[in-house]
Coordinates of N, CA and C and ligand atoms in Angstrom, one line a residue:
M1 N -1.8 20.5 -7.6 CA -2.4 20.0 -6.4 C -2.3 18.4 -6.3
S2 N -2.1 17.9 -5.1 CA -2.0 16.5 -5.0 C -3.3 15.8 -5.2
P3 N -3.4 14.5 -5.5 CA -4.6 13.8 -5.6 C -5.5 13.8 -4.3
A4 N -6.7 13.5 -4.4 CA -7.6 13.5 -3.3 C -7.2 12.6 -2.2
A5 N -7.7 12.8 -1.0 CA -7.3 12.0 0.2 C -8.0 10.6 0.0
I6 N -7.2 9.6 0.4 CA -7.7 8.2 0.4 C -7.3 7.7 1.8
I7 N -8.3 7.2 2.5 CA -8.1 6.7 3.8 C -8.2 5.2 3.8
A8 N -7.1 4.5 4.2 CA -7.0 3.1 4.1 C -6.7 2.4 5.4
P9 N -7.8 2.1 6.2 CA -7.5 1.4 7.5 C -6.7 0.1 7.3
S10 N -5.7 -0.1 8.1 CA -4.9 -1.3 8.0 C -5.6 -2.4 8.9
I11 N -5.8 -3.6 8.2 CA -6.6 -4.6 8.9 C -5.7 -5.3 10.0
L12 N -4.5 -5.0 10.0 CA -3.6 -5.6 11.1 C -4.2 -5.4 12.5
S13 N -4.9 -4.3 12.7 CA -5.4 -4.1 14.0 C -6.9 -4.5 14.1
A14 N -7.4 -5.2 13.1 CA -8.8 -5.7 13.2 C -9.0 -6.9 14.1
D15 N -10.2 -7.3 14.4 CA -10.5 -8.5 15.1 C -10.5 -9.6 14.0
F16 N -9.5 -10.4 14.0 CA -9.4 -11.4 12.9 C -10.4 -12.5 13.0
A17 N -11.1 -12.7 14.1 CA -12.2 -13.6 14.2 C -13.4 -13.1 13.6
D18 N -13.4 -11.8 13.3 CA -14.7 -11.2 12.7 C -14.2 -10.3 11.5
L19 N -13.3 -10.8 10.7 CA -12.7 -10.0 9.7 C -13.6 -9.5 8.6
G20 N -14.5 -10.3 8.1 CA -15.4 -9.9 7.0 C -16.2 -8.7 7.5
N21 N -16.8 -8.8 8.7 CA -17.6 -7.8 9.2 C -16.8 -6.5 9.6
E22 N -15.6 -6.7 10.1 CA -14.7 -5.6 10.4 C -14.4 -4.8 9.2
C23 N -14.2 -5.5 8.1 CA -13.8 -4.8 6.8 C -15.0 -4.0 6.2
S24 N -16.2 -4.7 6.1 CA -17.3 -4.0 5.6 C -17.8 -2.8 6.4
T25 N -17.6 -3.0 7.7 CA -18.0 -1.9 8.6 C -17.1 -0.7 8.4
K26 N -15.8 -0.9 8.2 CA -14.9 0.3 8.0 C -15.3 1.0 6.7
I27 N -15.6 0.3 5.7 CA -16.1 1.0 4.5 C -17.3 1.8 4.8
K28 N -18.3 1.2 5.5 CA -19.5 2.0 5.8 C -19.2 3.2 6.7
Q29 N -18.1 3.1 7.5 CA -17.8 4.2 8.4 C -16.9 5.3 7.7
G30 N -16.8 5.1 6.4 CA -16.1 6.2 5.6 C -14.8 5.9 5.0
A31 N -14.2 4.7 5.2 CA -12.9 4.3 4.6 C -13.1 4.2 3.1
D32 N -12.0 4.6 2.4 CA -12.0 4.4 1.0 C -11.5 3.0 0.6
W33 N -10.3 2.7 1.1 CA -9.7 1.4 0.7 C -9.5 0.6 2.0
L34 N -9.1 -0.6 1.8 CA -8.7 -1.5 2.9 C -7.2 -1.8 2.7
H35 N -6.4 -1.6 3.7 CA -5.0 -1.9 3.5 C -4.7 -3.2 4.2
I36 N -4.3 -4.2 3.3 CA -4.2 -5.6 3.7 C -2.7 -5.9 3.9
D37 N -2.3 -6.2 5.1 CA -0.9 -6.4 5.4 C -0.6 -7.8 5.3
V38 N 0.2 -8.2 4.3 CA 0.6 -9.5 4.0 C 2.1 -9.7 4.4
M39 N 2.3 -10.6 5.4 CA 3.7 -10.8 5.9 C 4.0 -12.3 5.9
D40 N 5.3 -12.6 5.5 CA 5.6 -14.0 5.2 C 6.6 -14.6 6.2
G41 N 7.0 -13.8 7.2 CA 8.0 -14.3 8.2 C 9.4 -14.3 7.7
H42 N 9.6 -13.9 6.5 CA 11.0 -13.8 5.9 C 11.4 -12.3 5.7
F43 N 10.6 -11.6 4.9 CA 10.9 -10.2 4.6 C 10.7 -9.4 5.9
V44 N 9.8 -9.8 6.8 CA 9.6 -9.2 8.1 C 9.5 -10.3 9.1
P45 N 9.7 -10.0 10.4 CA 9.7 -11.0 11.4 C 8.3 -11.2 12.0
N46 N 7.3 -11.4 11.1 CA 5.9 -11.7 11.5 C 5.2 -12.4 10.4
I47 N 4.1 -13.1 10.7 CA 3.3 -13.8 9.7 C 1.9 -13.3 9.8
T48 N 1.2 -13.0 8.7 CA -0.2 -12.6 8.9 C -1.1 -13.5 8.1
L49 N -1.3 -13.2 6.8 CA -2.3 -13.9 6.0 C -1.9 -14.0 4.6
G50 N -2.7 -14.9 3.9 CA -2.4 -15.2 2.5 C -3.7 -15.0 1.6
A51 N -3.6 -15.4 0.4 CA -4.7 -15.2 -0.6 C -6.1 -15.7 -0.1
P52 N -6.1 -16.9 0.5 CA -7.5 -17.4 0.9 C -8.2 -16.4 1.8
I53 N -7.5 -15.7 2.6 CA -8.2 -14.7 3.5 C -8.7 -13.5 2.7
V54 N -7.9 -13.1 1.7 CA -8.3 -12.0 0.8 C -9.6 -12.5 0.0
T55 N -9.7 -13.7 -0.4 CA -10.9 -14.2 -1.1 C -12.1 -14.1 -0.1
S56 N -11.9 -14.5 1.1 CA -13.0 -14.5 2.1 C -13.5 -13.1 2.3
I57 N -12.6 -12.1 2.5 CA -13.1 -10.8 2.8 C -13.6 -10.1 1.6
R58 N -13.2 -10.6 0.4 CA -13.8 -10.0 -0.8 C -15.3 -10.2 -0.9
D59 N -15.7 -11.3 -0.3 CA -17.2 -11.6 -0.3 C -17.9 -10.5 0.5
H60 N -17.2 -9.8 1.4 CA -17.9 -8.9 2.3 C -17.8 -7.4 1.8
V61 N -16.9 -7.2 0.9 CA -16.6 -5.8 0.4 C -16.7 -5.8 -1.1
E62 N -17.7 -5.0 -1.6 CA -17.9 -4.9 -3.0 C -16.7 -4.4 -3.8
R63 N -16.4 -4.9 -4.9 CA -15.3 -4.5 -5.7 C -15.5 -3.0 -6.2
P64 N -14.4 -2.2 -6.2 CA -14.6 -0.9 -6.7 C -15.1 -0.8 -8.1
S65 N -16.0 0.1 -8.4 CA -16.5 0.2 -9.8 C -15.6 1.1 -10.7
V66 N -14.7 1.9 -10.0 CA -13.7 2.7 -10.8 C -12.4 2.5 -10.2
K67 N -11.3 2.8 -11.0 CA -10.0 2.7 -10.6 C -9.8 3.5 -9.4
H68 N -9.1 3.0 -8.4 CA -8.8 3.7 -7.1 C -10.1 3.9 -6.3
G69 N -11.2 3.3 -6.6 CA -12.5 3.6 -6.0 C -12.7 3.0 -4.6
K70 N -13.9 3.3 -4.1 CA -14.2 2.8 -2.7 C -14.2 1.2 -2.7
G71 N -13.6 0.7 -1.7 CA -13.5 -0.8 -1.6 C -12.3 -1.4 -2.2
T72 N -11.4 -0.5 -2.7 CA -10.1 -1.1 -3.2 C -9.3 -1.9 -2.2
F73 N -8.9 -3.0 -2.6 CA -8.0 -3.9 -1.7 C -6.6 -3.5 -2.0
D74 N -6.0 -2.8 -1.1 CA -4.6 -2.4 -1.2 C -3.7 -3.4 -0.5
C75 N -3.2 -4.3 -1.2 CA -2.4 -5.4 -0.6 C -0.9 -5.0 -0.5
H76 N -0.5 -4.8 0.7 CA 0.9 -4.4 1.0 C 1.7 -5.7 1.3
M77 N 2.5 -6.1 0.3 CA 3.1 -7.4 0.3 C 4.5 -7.3 1.0
M78 N 4.5 -7.6 2.2 CA 5.8 -7.6 3.0 C 6.3 -9.0 2.9
V79 N 6.7 -9.4 1.7 CA 7.1 -10.8 1.4 C 8.4 -10.8 0.7
A80 N 9.2 -11.8 0.9 CA 10.6 -11.8 0.3 C 10.5 -12.1 -1.3
E81 N 9.5 -12.8 -1.7 CA 9.5 -13.1 -3.2 C 8.1 -12.7 -3.7
P82 N 8.0 -11.3 -3.9 CA 6.6 -10.8 -4.3 C 6.1 -11.4 -5.6
K83 N 7.0 -11.6 -6.6 CA 6.5 -12.1 -7.9 C 5.7 -13.4 -7.8
R84 N 6.1 -14.2 -6.8 CA 5.4 -15.5 -6.7 C 3.9 -15.3 -6.4
W85 N 3.5 -14.2 -5.9 CA 2.2 -14.1 -5.3 C 1.2 -13.2 -6.2
V86 N 1.8 -12.6 -7.3 CA 1.0 -11.6 -8.0 C -0.3 -12.3 -8.5
K87 N -0.2 -13.4 -9.2 CA -1.4 -14.0 -9.9 C -2.3 -14.5 -8.8
N88 N -1.7 -15.1 -7.8 CA -2.5 -15.7 -6.6 C -3.4 -14.6 -6.0
F89 N -2.8 -13.4 -5.8 CA -3.6 -12.4 -5.2 C -4.6 -11.7 -6.1
Q90 N -4.2 -11.7 -7.4 CA -5.2 -11.1 -8.4 C -6.4 -12.0 -8.4
E91 N -6.2 -13.3 -8.4 CA -7.3 -14.3 -8.4 C -8.2 -14.2 -7.1
A92 N -7.5 -13.8 -6.0 CA -8.2 -13.7 -4.7 C -9.0 -12.4 -4.6
G93 N -8.8 -11.4 -5.5 CA -9.6 -10.2 -5.4 C -8.8 -9.0 -5.0
C94 N -7.5 -9.0 -5.1 CA -6.7 -7.8 -4.8 C -6.8 -6.8 -6.0
D95 N -6.9 -5.6 -5.7 CA -7.0 -4.5 -6.7 C -5.7 -3.8 -6.9
L96 N -4.9 -3.7 -5.8 CA -3.6 -2.9 -5.9 C -2.6 -3.8 -5.2
F97 N -1.6 -4.2 -6.0 CA -0.5 -5.1 -5.5 C 0.7 -4.2 -5.2
C98 N 1.0 -4.0 -4.0 CA 2.1 -3.1 -3.6 C 3.3 -4.0 -3.0
F99 N 4.4 -4.0 -3.8 CA 5.5 -4.8 -3.4 C 6.6 -3.9 -2.9
H100 N 7.6 -4.5 -2.1 CA 8.7 -3.7 -1.6 C 9.8 -3.7 -2.6
Y101 N 10.4 -2.6 -2.9 CA 11.5 -2.4 -3.7 C 12.7 -3.3 -3.2
E102 N 12.9 -3.3 -1.9 CA 14.0 -4.1 -1.3 C 13.8 -5.6 -1.6
A103 N 12.6 -6.1 -1.6 CA 12.3 -7.5 -1.8 C 12.6 -7.8 -3.3
A104 N 12.1 -6.9 -4.2 CA 12.2 -7.2 -5.6 C 13.7 -7.3 -6.1
I105 N 14.5 -6.3 -5.5 CA 15.9 -6.4 -6.0 C 16.7 -7.5 -5.4
N106 N 16.2 -8.0 -4.3 CA 17.0 -9.1 -3.6 C 16.4 -10.5 -3.9
S107 N 15.3 -10.5 -4.6 CA 14.6 -11.8 -4.8 C 15.4 -12.7 -5.8
T108 N 15.5 -13.9 -5.4 CA 16.3 -14.8 -6.4 C 15.3 -15.8 -7.0
A109 N 14.3 -16.2 -6.4 CA 13.3 -17.2 -7.0 C 12.0 -16.5 -7.2
A110 N 11.4 -16.8 -8.3 CA 10.1 -16.2 -8.6 C 9.1 -17.3 -9.1
E111 N 9.2 -18.5 -8.7 CA 8.3 -19.5 -9.2 C 6.9 -19.3 -8.6
T112 N 5.9 -19.2 -9.4 CA 4.5 -18.9 -9.0 C 3.9 -20.2 -8.5
P113 N 2.8 -20.2 -7.8 CA 2.1 -21.4 -7.4 C 1.8 -22.3 -8.7
D114 N 1.7 -21.7 -9.9 CA 1.3 -22.5 -11.1 C 2.6 -23.1 -11.7
G115 N 3.7 -22.9 -11.1 CA 5.0 -23.4 -11.7 C 5.6 -22.6 -12.7
D116 N 5.1 -21.4 -12.9 CA 5.6 -20.4 -13.8 C 6.9 -19.9 -13.2
S117 N 8.1 -20.1 -13.9 CA 9.3 -19.7 -13.2 C 10.1 -18.6 -13.9
D118 N 9.5 -17.5 -14.0 CA 10.2 -16.3 -14.6 C 11.0 -15.7 -13.4
L119 N 12.3 -15.7 -13.6 CA 13.2 -15.3 -12.5 C 13.4 -13.8 -12.5
N120 N 12.8 -13.0 -13.5 CA 13.1 -11.6 -13.5 C 12.2 -10.8 -12.6
T121 N 12.8 -10.4 -11.4 CA 12.0 -9.6 -10.5 C 12.4 -8.2 -10.4
N122 N 13.0 -7.7 -11.5 CA 13.3 -6.3 -11.6 C 12.1 -5.5 -11.3
P123 N 12.2 -4.4 -10.6 CA 10.9 -3.6 -10.2 C 10.1 -3.2 -11.4
K124 N 10.7 -2.8 -12.5 CA 9.9 -2.3 -13.6 C 9.2 -3.5 -14.3
E125 N 9.8 -4.7 -14.3 CA 9.2 -5.9 -14.8 C 8.0 -6.3 -13.9
M126 N 8.2 -6.2 -12.7 CA 7.2 -6.5 -11.7 C 6.0 -5.6 -11.9
I127 N 6.2 -4.3 -12.1 CA 5.1 -3.4 -12.3 C 4.3 -3.7 -13.6
R128 N 5.1 -4.1 -14.6 CA 4.5 -4.4 -15.9 C 3.6 -5.7 -15.7
Y129 N 4.2 -6.7 -15.1 CA 3.5 -7.9 -14.8 C 2.1 -7.7 -14.1
I130 N 2.2 -6.9 -13.0 CA 1.0 -6.6 -12.2 C 0.0 -5.9 -13.1
H131 N 0.4 -4.9 -13.9 CA -0.5 -4.2 -14.8 C -1.1 -5.2 -15.8
E132 N -0.3 -6.1 -16.4 CA -0.8 -7.0 -17.4 C -1.9 -7.9 -16.8
L133 N -1.8 -8.1 -15.4 CA -2.9 -8.9 -14.8 C -4.1 -8.1 -14.4
G134 N -4.1 -6.8 -14.7 CA -5.2 -5.9 -14.5 C -5.3 -5.3 -13.2
M135 N -4.2 -5.3 -12.4 CA -4.2 -4.7 -11.1 C -3.5 -3.3 -11.1
L136 N -3.7 -2.5 -10.1 CA -2.9 -1.3 -10.0 C -1.6 -1.8 -9.3
A137 N -0.5 -1.1 -9.5 CA 0.8 -1.5 -9.0 C 1.3 -0.4 -8.0
G138 N 1.8 -0.9 -6.9 CA 2.4 0.0 -5.9 C 3.8 -0.4 -5.6
I139 N 4.7 0.5 -5.3 CA 6.1 0.1 -4.8 C 6.3 0.8 -3.5
A140 N 6.8 0.0 -2.6 CA 7.0 0.5 -1.2 C 8.5 0.5 -0.9
I141 N 8.8 1.5 0.0 CA 10.2 1.6 0.5 C 10.2 1.7 2.0
K142 N 11.2 1.0 2.6 CA 11.4 0.9 4.0 C 11.9 2.3 4.5
P143 N 11.9 2.6 5.8 CA 12.4 3.9 6.3 C 13.8 4.1 5.9
E144 N 14.7 3.1 5.9 CA 16.1 3.3 5.6 C 16.4 3.4 4.1
T145 N 15.5 3.1 3.2 CA 15.8 3.1 1.8 C 15.7 4.5 1.2
K146 N 16.7 4.9 0.5 CA 16.7 6.2 -0.1 C 15.6 6.4 -1.2
V147 N 15.0 7.5 -1.4 CA 14.0 7.7 -2.4 C 14.6 7.7 -3.8
D148 N 15.9 8.0 -3.9 CA 16.6 8.1 -5.2 C 16.4 6.8 -6.0
V149 N 16.2 5.7 -5.3 CA 16.1 4.4 -6.0 C 14.8 4.4 -6.9
L150 N 13.9 5.3 -6.7 CA 12.7 5.3 -7.4 C 12.7 6.2 -8.6
W151 N 13.7 7.0 -8.8 CA 13.6 8.0 -9.9 C 13.6 7.3 -11.3
D152 N 14.4 6.3 -11.4 CA 14.5 5.6 -12.7 C 13.1 4.9 -13.0
I153 N 12.5 4.4 -11.9 CA 11.3 3.6 -12.1 C 10.1 4.6 -12.5
L154 N 10.0 5.7 -11.7 CA 9.0 6.7 -11.9 C 9.1 7.4 -13.2
G155 N 10.4 7.4 -13.7 CA 10.6 8.2 -15.0 C 10.6 7.3 -16.2
S156 N 10.1 6.0 -16.0 CA 10.1 5.1 -17.2 C 9.3 5.6 -18.3
K157 N 9.7 5.4 -19.5 CA 9.0 5.9 -20.7 C 7.8 5.0 -21.1
N158 N 7.9 3.8 -20.5 CA 6.8 2.8 -20.8 C 5.8 2.9 -19.7
E159 N 4.6 3.4 -20.0 CA 3.6 3.7 -18.9 C 3.2 2.4 -18.1
K160 N 3.4 1.3 -18.7 CA 3.1 0.0 -18.0 C 4.1 -0.3 -16.9
E161 N 5.2 0.4 -17.0 CA 6.3 0.2 -15.9 C 6.3 1.2 -14.8
V162 N 5.3 2.1 -14.9 CA 5.2 3.2 -14.0 C 4.2 2.9 -12.9
P163 N 4.6 2.9 -11.6 CA 3.7 2.5 -10.5 C 2.5 3.5 -10.4
D164 N 1.4 3.0 -9.9 CA 0.2 3.9 -9.6 C 0.3 4.5 -8.3
M165 N 1.2 4.0 -7.4 CA 1.4 4.5 -6.1 C 2.8 4.2 -5.5
V166 N 3.3 5.1 -4.7 CA 4.5 4.8 -3.9 C 4.1 4.8 -2.5
L167 N 4.6 3.8 -1.8 CA 4.3 3.7 -0.3 C 5.6 4.0 0.4
V168 N 5.6 5.1 1.2 CA 6.8 5.4 2.1 C 6.4 5.0 3.5
M169 N 7.2 4.0 4.0 CA 7.0 3.4 5.3 C 7.4 4.4 6.4
T170 N 6.6 4.7 7.4 CA 7.0 5.5 8.5 C 7.2 4.8 9.8
V171 N 7.3 3.4 9.6 CA 7.8 2.5 10.7 C 8.5 1.4 10.0
K172 N 9.3 0.7 10.8 CA 9.9 -0.5 10.2 C 8.8 -1.5 9.9
P173 N 8.7 -2.1 8.7 CA 7.5 -3.0 8.5 C 7.6 -4.2 9.4
G174 N 6.4 -4.7 9.8 CA 6.4 -5.9 10.6 C 5.3 -6.0 11.6
F175 N 5.0 -4.8 12.2 CA 4.0 -4.8 13.3 C 3.2 -3.5 13.3
G176 N 2.0 -3.7 13.8 CA 1.1 -2.5 13.9 C 1.4 -1.9 15.3
G177 N 0.9 -0.7 15.5 CA 1.0 0.0 16.8 C 2.4 0.5 17.1
Q178 N 3.3 0.7 16.2 CA 4.6 1.3 16.5 C 4.5 2.8 16.4
S179 N 5.6 3.4 17.0 CA 5.6 4.9 16.9 C 6.0 5.4 15.6
F180 N 5.4 6.5 15.2 CA 5.6 7.1 13.9 C 7.0 7.7 13.8
M181 N 7.7 7.4 12.7 CA 9.0 8.0 12.4 C 8.9 9.2 11.5
P182 N 9.2 10.4 11.9 CA 9.0 11.6 11.0 C 10.1 11.7 9.9
E183 N 11.3 11.1 10.1 CA 12.3 11.3 9.1 C 12.0 10.9 7.6
P184 N 11.2 9.8 7.4 CA 10.9 9.4 6.0 C 10.0 10.5 5.3
L185 N 9.5 11.5 6.1 CA 8.6 12.5 5.4 C 9.4 13.3 4.4
T186 N 10.7 13.4 4.6 CA 11.5 14.2 3.6 C 11.4 13.5 2.2
K187 N 11.2 12.2 2.2 CA 11.1 11.5 1.0 C 9.7 11.8 0.4
V188 N 8.7 11.9 1.2 CA 7.4 12.3 0.7 C 7.4 13.7 0.1
E189 N 8.1 14.6 0.8 CA 8.2 16.0 0.2 C 8.9 16.0 -1.2
E190 N 9.9 15.2 -1.3 CA 10.6 15.2 -2.5 C 9.8 14.5 -3.6
L191 N 9.1 13.5 -3.3 CA 8.3 12.8 -4.3 C 7.2 13.7 -4.7
R192 N 6.6 14.4 -3.8 CA 5.4 15.3 -4.1 C 5.9 16.5 -5.0
K193 N 7.1 17.0 -4.7 CA 7.6 18.1 -5.5 C 7.8 17.7 -6.9
R194 N 8.3 16.5 -7.1 CA 8.6 16.0 -8.5 C 7.4 15.5 -9.2
Y195 N 6.5 14.9 -8.4 CA 5.3 14.2 -9.0 C 4.0 14.7 -8.3
P196 N 3.5 15.8 -8.8 CA 2.3 16.4 -8.1 C 1.0 15.5 -8.2
D197 N 1.0 14.6 -9.2 CA -0.2 13.8 -9.4 C -0.1 12.4 -8.8
L198 N 1.0 12.1 -8.3 CA 1.2 10.7 -7.8 C 0.5 10.4 -6.5
N199 N -0.1 9.2 -6.4 CA -0.6 8.7 -5.1 C 0.6 8.4 -4.2
I200 N 0.7 9.1 -3.1 CA 1.8 8.8 -2.2 C 1.2 8.4 -0.9
E201 N 1.5 7.1 -0.5 CA 0.9 6.5 0.7 C 1.9 6.5 1.8
V202 N 1.4 6.8 3.0 CA 2.3 6.7 4.2 C 1.6 5.6 5.1
D203 N 2.5 4.9 5.8 CA 2.0 3.7 6.6 C 2.9 3.5 7.8
G204 N 2.2 3.6 9.0 CA 2.9 3.4 10.3 C 2.8 4.5 11.2
G205 N 2.1 4.3 12.3 CA 2.0 5.3 13.4 C 1.2 6.5 13.0
L206 N 0.3 6.4 12.0 CA -0.5 7.5 11.6 C -1.8 7.6 12.4
G207 N -2.1 8.8 12.9 CA -3.4 8.9 13.7 C -3.5 10.4 13.9
P208 N -4.5 10.8 14.8 CA -4.7 12.2 15.0 C -3.5 13.0 15.4
G209 N -2.5 12.5 16.1 CA -1.4 13.2 16.5 C -0.3 13.4 15.5
T210 N -0.3 12.6 14.4 CA 0.8 12.6 13.4 C 0.3 13.0 12.0
I211 N -1.0 13.0 11.8 CA -1.5 13.1 10.4 C -1.1 14.5 9.8
D212 N -1.1 15.5 10.6 CA -0.8 16.9 10.0 C 0.6 16.9 9.4
Q213 N 1.6 16.3 10.0 CA 3.0 16.3 9.5 C 3.0 15.6 8.1
A214 N 2.3 14.4 8.1 CA 2.3 13.6 6.8 C 1.5 14.4 5.7
A215 N 0.4 15.1 6.1 CA -0.4 15.8 5.1 C 0.4 17.0 4.6
V216 N 1.1 17.7 5.4 CA 1.9 18.9 5.0 C 3.0 18.4 4.1
A217 N 3.6 17.2 4.3 CA 4.7 16.7 3.5 C 4.1 16.4 2.1
G218 N 2.8 16.1 2.0 CA 2.3 15.8 0.7 C 1.7 14.4 0.5
A219 N 1.6 13.6 1.6 CA 1.0 12.3 1.5 C -0.5 12.5 1.2
N220 N -1.1 11.6 0.4 CA -2.6 11.7 0.2 C -3.3 10.3 0.5
V221 N -2.5 9.2 0.5 CA -3.1 7.9 0.9 C -2.6 7.6 2.3
I222 N -3.6 7.5 3.2 CA -3.2 7.4 4.6 C -3.6 6.1 5.2
V223 N -2.6 5.3 5.6 CA -2.9 4.0 6.3 C -3.0 4.2 7.8
A224 N -4.0 3.7 8.4 CA -4.0 3.8 9.9 C -4.7 2.5 10.4
G225 N -4.0 1.8 11.3 CA -4.5 0.6 11.9 C -5.0 0.8 13.3
S226 N -4.0 0.9 14.2 CA -4.4 1.0 15.6 C -5.2 2.3 16.0
A227 N -5.1 3.4 15.1 CA -5.8 4.6 15.4 C -7.3 4.5 15.0
V228 N -7.6 3.4 14.2 CA -9.0 3.3 13.7 C -9.7 2.1 14.3
F229 N -9.1 0.9 14.1 CA -9.8 -0.3 14.6 C -9.8 -0.3 16.1
G230 N -10.9 -0.7 16.7 CA -11.1 -0.8 18.1 C -11.3 0.5 18.9
K231 N -11.4 1.6 18.1 CA -11.6 2.9 18.7 C -13.1 3.1 18.9
P232 N -13.5 4.0 19.9 CA -14.9 4.2 20.1 C -15.7 4.8 18.9
D233 N -14.9 5.7 18.1 CA -15.6 6.3 17.0 C -14.7 6.3 15.8
P234 N -14.6 5.1 15.1 CA -13.7 5.1 13.9 C -14.1 6.0 12.8
A235 N -15.4 6.3 12.7 CA -15.8 7.2 11.6 C -15.2 8.6 11.8
A236 N -15.2 9.0 13.1 CA -14.7 10.4 13.4 C -13.2 10.4 13.1
V237 N -12.5 9.4 13.4 CA -11.0 9.3 13.1 C -10.8 9.4 11.6
I238 N -11.6 8.6 10.9 CA -11.4 8.6 9.4 C -11.7 10.0 8.8
T239 N -12.7 10.7 9.3 CA -13.0 12.0 8.9 C -11.8 13.0 9.2
L240 N -11.3 12.9 10.4 CA -10.2 13.7 10.9 C -9.0 13.5 9.9
L241 N -8.7 12.3 9.6 CA -7.5 12.0 8.7 C -7.8 12.6 7.3
R242 N -9.0 12.4 6.8 CA -9.3 12.9 5.5 C -9.2 14.5 5.5
D243 N -9.8 15.1 6.5 CA -9.8 16.5 6.6 C -8.4 17.1 6.6
A244 N -7.5 16.5 7.3 CA -6.1 17.0 7.4 C -5.5 17.0 6.0
V245 N -5.7 16.0 5.2 CA -5.2 15.9 3.8 C -5.9 17.0 2.9
E246 N -7.2 17.0 3.0 CA -8.0 17.9 2.2 C -7.6 19.4 2.5
K247 N -7.3 19.7 3.8 CA -7.0 21.0 4.1 C -5.7 21.5 3.4
Q248 N -4.7 20.5 3.3 CA -3.5 20.9 2.6 C -3.7 21.0 1.1
R249 N -4.7 20.4 0.6 CA -5.0 20.5 -0.8 C -5.9 21.8 -1.1
G250 N -6.2 22.5 0.0 CA -7.0 23.7 -0.2 C -8.4 23.5 -0.4
K251 N -8.9 22.2 -0.1 CA -10.2 21.8 -0.3 C -11.1 22.0 0.9
L252 N -10.5 22.5 2.0 CA -11.4 22.7 3.2 C -11.1 24.1 3.7
Ligands
5RP1 O1 2.5 -2.2 7.5 C1 2.3 -2.1 8.7 C2 3.3 -2.7 9.6 O2 4.3 -3.2 8.9 C3 0.9 -1.6 9.2 O3 0.1 -1.3 8.1 C4 1.1 -0.3 9.9 O4 2.1 -0.4 10.9 C5 -0.2 0.2 10.4 O5 -0.5 0.1 11.7 P1 -0.5 1.3 12.8 O6 -1.4 2.3 12.1 O7 -1.1 0.7 14.0 O8 0.9 1.8 12.9

């Protein structure tokens, strides 16, 4: 059976002028994690936020007391040079650092803000580095990236190099409010078949109309931005998303 449902509202659709309150309210309304979309204007054609904002919202949301627990900051790093920001985000209060496979393999520079210039951004090295800094590690793939690129990483004999979560994008990364792409769900199915215990996250266009397809495919970590923030009853949407996943797990 797949792991329990985890609902992670994407703050991309929050009121940024009231971000601390928006985040703490979503946790009170039943969210498990907060999905924090970090965009650098290079990896994706949009700019959002950096570590100082994560530090500010951390003051409003208690740190999880257990691994994967309530209040986990799931930082989705849509940045061209993810290794530069690992330490920076750990210090800011990030719990799960999720980088893009495509960025890691194409990254040429990895100088951190401290001047640490380790140029090795191989995905397994990245995962080890994130774990050494005490965070959970996630690896994300864009809709056009084949799932096969993950087999070597997920099959690593060194547990420090194995990710805690795989994120399968169901929209092109860059903007909230896009239409859900069903094609990437075949990747979720294959991941779930091979790795029954893996946390598999889907992100992009998820809401009441699309959650069932994602849940049937085997996703258990559900990111939803525009379907949750600014809606009249966010708690009801969060419950609906959770129930769809739990139904597939035979828990409802
Ligand atoms: O990573 C993202 C975009 O790159 C967002 O997290 C995602 O699109 C969520 O927004 P919505 O639920 O409105 O589609």
